[in-house]
Short mmCIF file of C-alpha atoms in Angstrom, two decimals:
data_model
loop_
_atom_site.label_atom_id
_atom_site.label_comp_id
_atom_site.label_asym_id
_atom_site.label_seq_id
_atom_site.Cartn_x
_atom_site.Cartn_y
_atom_site.Cartn_z
CA MET A 7 8.76 -78.35 29.99
CA THR A 8 5.96 -79.89 30.79
CA GLU A 9 2.53 -78.02 31.18
CA THR A 10 3.00 -78.05 34.70
CA GLU A 11 6.84 -76.60 34.98
CA LYS A 12 5.56 -74.11 32.52
CA THR A 13 2.61 -72.44 34.41
CA ARG A 14 5.09 -72.55 37.51
CA LEU A 15 7.50 -70.81 36.01
CA LEU A 16 5.45 -68.35 34.36
CA VAL A 17 4.22 -67.20 38.55
CA LYS A 18 8.02 -67.51 39.14
CA VAL A 19 8.77 -64.87 36.49
CA SER A 20 5.15 -62.83 37.10
CA THR A 21 6.23 -62.93 40.65
CA LEU A 22 9.16 -61.54 40.59
CA TYR A 23 8.08 -58.92 38.51
CA TYR A 24 4.84 -57.72 39.66
CA ILE A 25 5.78 -58.54 43.52
CA ASP A 26 9.20 -57.43 44.15
CA GLY A 27 9.76 -55.42 41.41
CA LEU A 28 12.24 -56.70 39.00
CA ASN A 29 12.61 -54.98 36.30
CA GLN A 30 12.81 -57.76 32.51
CA GLN A 31 16.42 -57.16 32.39
CA GLU A 32 17.05 -58.63 35.57
CA ILE A 33 14.82 -61.84 35.60
CA SER A 34 16.47 -62.32 32.17
CA GLU A 35 19.91 -62.20 33.63
CA ARG A 36 18.49 -64.49 36.68
CA PHE A 37 17.00 -67.20 34.38
CA GLY A 38 19.61 -66.95 31.92
CA ILE A 39 16.59 -66.30 29.52
CA SER A 40 16.15 -63.29 26.55
CA ARG A 41 14.73 -60.08 27.60
CA ALA A 42 12.17 -61.11 24.84
CA GLN A 43 10.93 -64.59 26.41
CA ILE A 44 10.85 -63.01 29.86
CA SER A 45 8.39 -60.21 27.99
CA ARG A 46 6.36 -62.73 26.11
CA MET A 47 5.74 -64.89 29.26
CA LEU A 48 4.37 -61.83 31.59
CA SER A 49 2.06 -61.75 28.28
CA ALA A 50 1.05 -64.89 28.38
CA ALA A 51 0.88 -65.12 32.41
CA ARG A 52 -2.10 -62.82 31.84
CA GLU A 53 -3.86 -64.70 28.78
CA GLU A 54 -4.07 -67.09 31.08
CA GLY A 55 -5.44 -66.21 34.13
CA ILE A 56 -2.57 -66.09 36.37
CA VAL A 57 -1.68 -62.96 36.28
CA GLN A 58 -5.12 -60.37 36.59
CA ILE A 59 -4.47 -56.89 37.48
CA THR A 60 -6.90 -54.85 39.10
CA ILE A 61 -7.03 -50.99 39.82
CA LYS A 62 -8.89 -49.49 42.26
CA ASP A 63 -10.79 -46.68 40.86
CA GLN A 64 -12.46 -43.26 42.30
CA TYR A 65 -12.59 -41.85 39.37
CA ALA A 66 -14.86 -44.35 37.89
CA GLU A 67 -17.78 -42.93 36.40
CA GLU A 68 -15.83 -39.73 35.21
CA HIS A 69 -13.66 -42.36 33.25
CA GLN A 70 -17.04 -43.54 31.65
CA TYR A 71 -17.80 -39.69 29.90
CA GLU A 72 -14.65 -39.17 29.53
CA LYS A 73 -14.67 -42.52 26.83
CA ALA A 74 -17.90 -41.90 26.12
CA LEU A 75 -17.40 -38.83 24.81
CA ALA A 76 -14.02 -39.50 23.48
CA GLU A 77 -15.59 -41.74 21.23
CA ALA A 78 -18.83 -39.59 20.54
CA PHE A 79 -16.21 -37.38 18.58
CA GLY A 80 -12.82 -38.70 18.13
CA ILE A 81 -10.97 -36.60 20.75
CA HIS A 82 -7.47 -36.92 21.47
CA ASP A 83 -7.96 -36.85 25.54
CA VAL A 84 -10.65 -35.80 27.65
CA ILE A 85 -10.57 -34.77 31.28
CA VAL A 86 -14.09 -35.08 33.37
CA VAL A 87 -14.26 -33.14 36.48
CA HIS A 88 -17.33 -34.27 39.10
CA ILE A 89 -17.87 -32.16 42.57
CA PRO A 90 -21.17 -33.48 44.04
CA ASN A 91 -23.71 -30.47 44.80
CA ALA A 92 -21.45 -28.00 43.27
CA ASP A 93 -22.57 -24.11 42.10
CA GLN A 94 -21.20 -23.40 39.38
CA GLN A 95 -18.36 -20.95 40.64
CA LEU A 96 -16.71 -24.16 42.46
CA ILE A 97 -16.83 -25.58 39.15
CA ASP A 98 -15.72 -23.48 37.20
CA LEU A 99 -12.57 -23.02 40.41
CA GLN A 100 -11.52 -26.99 40.24
CA LEU A 101 -11.77 -27.02 36.17
CA ALA A 102 -9.52 -24.30 36.43
CA ARG A 103 -7.43 -25.75 38.92
CA SER A 104 -7.52 -28.94 36.50
CA THR A 105 -6.55 -27.35 33.07
CA ALA A 106 -3.96 -25.90 35.33
CA ALA A 107 -2.44 -29.05 36.72
CA LEU A 108 -2.77 -30.76 32.70
CA LEU A 109 -0.93 -27.89 31.18
CA GLU A 110 1.88 -28.44 33.73
CA ASN A 111 2.08 -32.45 31.88
CA VAL A 112 1.50 -31.26 28.68
CA LEU A 113 4.62 -27.57 27.85
CA LYS A 114 7.16 -28.64 27.18
CA ASP A 115 10.63 -26.90 26.17
CA GLN A 116 10.65 -24.72 23.59
CA ASP A 117 7.04 -24.74 23.52
CA ILE A 118 4.85 -21.33 21.80
CA VAL A 119 1.59 -21.33 23.65
CA ALA A 120 -1.61 -19.55 21.95
CA VAL A 121 -3.30 -17.72 24.64
CA MET A 122 -7.23 -16.81 24.05
CA ALA A 123 -9.32 -14.13 25.53
CA GLY A 124 -11.84 -15.35 28.12
CA ARG A 125 -12.54 -15.30 32.14
CA THR A 126 -11.79 -18.91 31.64
CA ILE A 127 -9.03 -18.53 30.44
CA ALA A 128 -7.55 -15.75 33.15
CA SER A 129 -8.77 -18.22 35.85
CA ILE A 130 -6.75 -21.49 34.05
CA GLY A 131 -3.50 -18.34 34.49
CA ASN A 132 -4.69 -17.19 37.87
CA GLU A 133 -4.16 -21.20 39.31
CA ILE A 134 -1.19 -21.99 37.53
CA GLN A 135 1.56 -22.90 39.60
CA TYR A 136 5.67 -22.29 38.75
CA PHE A 137 7.03 -24.73 36.89
CA LYS A 138 10.53 -24.43 35.28
CA ARG A 139 10.64 -24.69 31.31
CA LYS A 140 13.07 -23.48 29.28
CA ASN A 141 12.00 -20.47 26.33
CA MET A 142 8.61 -21.19 26.53
CA GLN A 143 6.57 -17.78 25.32
CA PHE A 144 3.01 -17.00 25.47
CA VAL A 145 1.48 -14.63 22.68
CA PRO A 146 -2.27 -13.65 22.23
CA MET A 147 -4.59 -14.38 19.76
CA ILE A 148 -6.67 -11.90 19.54
CA GLY A 149 -7.27 -8.41 19.64
CA GLY A 150 -8.43 -6.23 22.39
CA TRP A 151 -12.07 -7.40 22.78
CA GLY A 152 -13.44 -3.45 23.58
CA ALA A 153 -11.93 -0.27 24.93
CA GLU A 154 -12.68 -0.87 28.70
CA GLY A 155 -9.39 -2.60 30.61
CA THR A 156 -9.77 -6.27 31.96
CA SER A 157 -8.19 -8.76 33.61
CA TRP A 158 -8.88 -11.47 30.82
CA HIS A 159 -8.30 -9.76 27.47
CA SER A 160 -5.87 -12.01 25.11
CA ASN A 161 -2.70 -9.84 26.27
CA SER A 162 -3.69 -9.53 29.59
CA ASN A 163 -3.63 -13.43 29.77
CA SER A 164 -0.91 -14.05 27.71
CA ARG A 165 0.75 -11.30 30.20
CA LEU A 166 -0.85 -13.14 32.93
CA PHE A 167 0.92 -17.06 31.97
CA GLY A 168 3.26 -15.02 30.73
CA GLU A 169 4.70 -13.51 34.22
CA LYS A 170 3.86 -16.93 36.32
CA LEU A 171 5.97 -19.42 34.76
CA LYS A 172 8.61 -16.95 34.04
CA SER A 173 8.69 -16.89 30.34
CA LYS A 174 8.77 -14.82 27.53
CA TYR A 175 5.30 -13.04 26.33
CA TRP A 176 3.66 -10.72 23.82
CA LEU A 177 1.57 -8.23 23.63
CA LEU A 178 -0.78 -8.01 20.04
CA ASN A 179 -1.68 -4.45 20.24
CA ALA A 180 -4.36 -3.92 18.19
CA PRO A 181 -8.54 -3.78 18.80
CA ALA A 182 -10.23 -7.55 17.55
CA LEU A 183 -12.71 -4.90 15.82
CA VAL A 184 -12.48 -2.61 13.38
CA THR A 185 -14.77 -0.27 10.86
CA SER A 186 -13.94 -1.45 7.76
CA GLN A 187 -11.43 -4.22 6.30
CA GLN A 188 -9.04 -1.51 5.10
CA ALA A 189 -8.27 -0.43 8.13
CA ARG A 190 -8.14 -4.04 9.27
CA ASN A 191 -5.41 -4.72 6.20
CA VAL A 192 -3.82 -1.34 7.06
CA ILE A 193 -3.53 -2.36 11.15
CA LEU A 194 -2.06 -6.15 9.61
CA GLU A 195 1.02 -4.60 7.61
CA GLU A 196 2.41 -2.95 10.91
CA ALA A 197 5.39 -5.20 11.67
CA GLU A 198 4.67 -4.97 15.38
CA ILE A 199 1.01 -6.43 14.48
CA SER A 200 2.62 -9.51 11.79
CA GLU A 201 5.11 -10.63 13.85
CA VAL A 202 2.09 -11.39 16.72
CA LEU A 203 -0.46 -12.87 14.18
CA SER A 204 2.59 -15.02 12.86
CA LEU A 205 3.91 -15.93 16.19
CA ALA A 206 0.54 -17.03 17.24
CA GLN A 207 -0.41 -18.85 13.78
CA GLN A 208 3.21 -20.63 14.73
CA ALA A 209 2.13 -22.17 18.14
CA ASN A 210 1.79 -25.79 18.98
CA VAL A 211 0.08 -25.10 22.04
CA ALA A 212 -3.32 -23.30 22.15
CA ILE A 213 -5.49 -22.41 24.59
CA ILE A 214 -9.09 -21.76 24.38
CA GLY A 215 -12.48 -21.25 25.74
CA LEU A 216 -15.91 -22.16 23.73
CA GLY A 217 -18.20 -18.79 23.99
CA GLN A 218 -21.82 -19.52 23.06
CA VAL A 219 -23.50 -17.08 21.01
CA SER A 220 -26.13 -15.49 22.57
CA GLU A 221 -26.63 -11.54 23.98
CA GLN A 222 -25.58 -12.99 28.08
CA SER A 223 -21.88 -13.86 25.74
CA THR A 224 -18.75 -12.66 26.79
CA ILE A 225 -17.92 -11.31 23.21
CA VAL A 226 -21.51 -9.11 24.04
CA ASN A 227 -20.70 -8.16 27.45
CA ALA A 228 -17.28 -7.44 26.68
CA GLY A 229 -18.19 -4.99 23.95
CA PHE A 230 -16.71 -6.36 20.71
CA LEU A 231 -20.17 -7.65 19.78
CA THR A 232 -23.43 -6.27 19.69
CA GLY A 233 -26.85 -7.74 20.71
CA GLU A 234 -27.61 -7.43 16.86
CA ASP A 235 -24.42 -8.88 15.45
CA ILE A 236 -25.53 -11.55 17.68
CA LYS A 237 -28.90 -12.06 16.12
CA GLU A 238 -27.34 -11.93 12.93
CA VAL A 239 -24.89 -13.98 12.79
CA ARG A 240 -27.78 -16.56 15.35
CA LYS A 241 -29.68 -16.08 11.68
CA LEU A 242 -26.63 -17.73 9.91
CA GLY A 243 -26.86 -20.58 12.01
CA ALA A 244 -24.25 -19.78 14.34
CA VAL A 245 -23.74 -21.56 18.04
CA ALA A 246 -20.28 -21.50 18.83
CA ASN A 247 -17.57 -18.51 18.72
CA ILE A 248 -13.75 -19.50 18.50
CA CYS A 249 -11.22 -16.88 18.07
CA THR A 250 -12.88 -14.68 15.21
CA SER A 251 -14.91 -16.88 13.63
CA PHE A 252 -18.64 -18.20 14.66
CA LEU A 253 -19.53 -22.86 13.78
CA ASP A 254 -22.75 -23.59 12.93
CA GLU A 255 -24.75 -26.79 15.13
CA LYS A 256 -22.56 -29.30 12.47
CA GLY A 257 -18.91 -27.42 13.86
CA GLU A 258 -18.72 -26.52 10.15
CA THR A 259 -17.54 -22.23 9.82
CA VAL A 260 -20.26 -19.25 9.31
CA VAL A 261 -19.49 -17.03 6.76
CA TYR A 262 -19.86 -13.98 8.49
CA GLY A 263 -19.46 -10.20 7.31
CA ALA A 264 -17.61 -8.56 10.17
CA GLU A 265 -15.13 -11.64 9.77
CA SER A 266 -12.48 -9.48 7.52
CA LYS A 267 -12.57 -6.59 9.92
CA MET A 268 -11.22 -8.50 12.61
CA ILE A 269 -7.72 -8.84 14.00
CA GLY A 270 -6.55 -12.36 15.04
CA LEU A 271 -6.52 -15.72 13.95
CA THR A 272 -9.78 -17.24 12.55
CA ALA A 273 -10.79 -20.62 13.22
CA ARG A 274 -8.81 -22.35 10.35
CA GLU A 275 -5.67 -20.60 11.04
CA MET A 276 -6.20 -21.85 15.03
CA ARG A 277 -6.69 -25.34 13.26
CA ARG A 278 -2.87 -25.89 12.55
CA ILE A 279 -2.21 -25.72 15.90
CA PRO A 280 -1.18 -29.14 16.98
CA ASN A 281 -2.28 -29.25 20.67
CA ILE A 282 -5.56 -27.65 20.94
CA ILE A 283 -7.42 -27.56 24.90
CA ALA A 284 -9.99 -26.13 25.56
CA SER A 285 -12.26 -26.01 29.15
CA ALA A 286 -16.12 -25.20 29.02
CA SER A 287 -18.67 -25.58 31.43
CA GLY A 288 -22.49 -24.64 31.68
CA GLU A 289 -25.32 -25.43 30.15
CA ASP A 290 -25.94 -22.40 28.32
CA LYS A 291 -22.63 -23.30 26.50
CA VAL A 292 -23.77 -27.00 25.48
CA PRO A 293 -24.31 -26.33 21.67
CA ALA A 294 -21.09 -24.13 21.24
CA ILE A 295 -19.09 -27.58 23.29
CA THR A 296 -20.95 -30.02 20.40
CA ALA A 297 -20.62 -27.82 17.78
CA ALA A 298 -16.26 -27.40 18.59
CA LEU A 299 -15.93 -31.15 18.87
CA ARG A 300 -18.59 -32.18 16.55
CA GLY A 301 -16.23 -29.61 14.25
CA ARG A 302 -12.86 -31.50 15.73
CA TRP A 303 -11.70 -27.72 16.93
CA VAL A 304 -10.20 -29.49 20.20
CA ASP A 305 -8.23 -32.05 21.13
CA ILE A 306 -8.28 -32.44 24.67
CA LEU A 307 -11.53 -30.90 26.66
CA VAL A 308 -11.97 -29.71 30.42
CA ILE A 309 -15.45 -30.31 31.46
CA ASP A 310 -17.35 -31.08 34.02
CA MET A 311 -19.57 -34.52 34.28
CA GLU A 312 -22.96 -32.22 34.17
CA THR A 313 -22.20 -30.36 31.46
CA ALA A 314 -20.72 -33.71 29.53
CA LYS A 315 -23.34 -35.35 29.90
CA LYS A 316 -25.76 -32.63 28.30
CA VAL A 317 -23.25 -32.49 25.89
CA LEU A 318 -23.93 -36.21 25.15
CA GLU A 319 -27.45 -35.77 25.39
CA TRP A 320 -27.40 -32.98 23.30
CA HIS A 321 -25.29 -34.44 20.54
CA ARG A 322 -27.65 -37.66 20.38
CA PHE A 323 -31.22 -35.53 20.30
CA HIS A 324 -30.03 -32.80 17.68
CA PRO A 325 -28.12 -35.05 14.85
CA VAL A 326 -27.05 -33.28 11.39
CA GLN A 327 -27.37 -34.10 8.46
#
């Protein structure tokens, strides 16, 4: 076969595949050539420039930051949301909607889904639309933050997801923080409590938020920790809070005495969950988000563009030894 005939055949095969919509098997039968040969011919057509694929990408800037974050931290996937000139309330709403849409693609039949406390997680639950999955379960990752009832405790979030998706959900009937390690040990001996925490440890998906360590944080406003507690843990180097654990700038766990009095999954127990999805936004959370990414505590991150930019800047200008 001459070069001219070879090129003519590559053009014809490519036209049938990319323009006319025939699959490789149909082209194989038409020309009497093996399917493997058709695949090689299509690859050759791309390599020789006969086929040039262009994608009209209206999300090019978002994808740029998704790639930058993924490469900087080795994270599995990133979704960057951009709403020009939006206030924080609108950004949070869009993040919740984007995370809810992501979950429809991620969650599968038989999944056990561990759910964290927090307004971010509650917002995702409020935005999620029903999709059918068989034998899916939702389970809280931590006890109640304070005695005051709210719509974003871990139990409330577990119930919200379960009811929205018509799935089984569990409740952890215990506070997140008790008076002593002895009290914690007694509570953990209760079959009802240990069963729920054991199920959370078996989860294959977790939905979490990333908490900052400040007097304005949700864990303080909820009464879970006091302002003095936060000052103490900050002196130890903590910049982020996930589950019952705190992280320093490197993303390493901080040893903190109160952790022995907490009921819920530790960060290290959470790490065993194969797919951890986090949604986070806001300049005040930038050190916390960066720490969680540095420690590889998150597999998929949903974030807005402005916060993504600030995370990359923080990572660059606050190197760790």
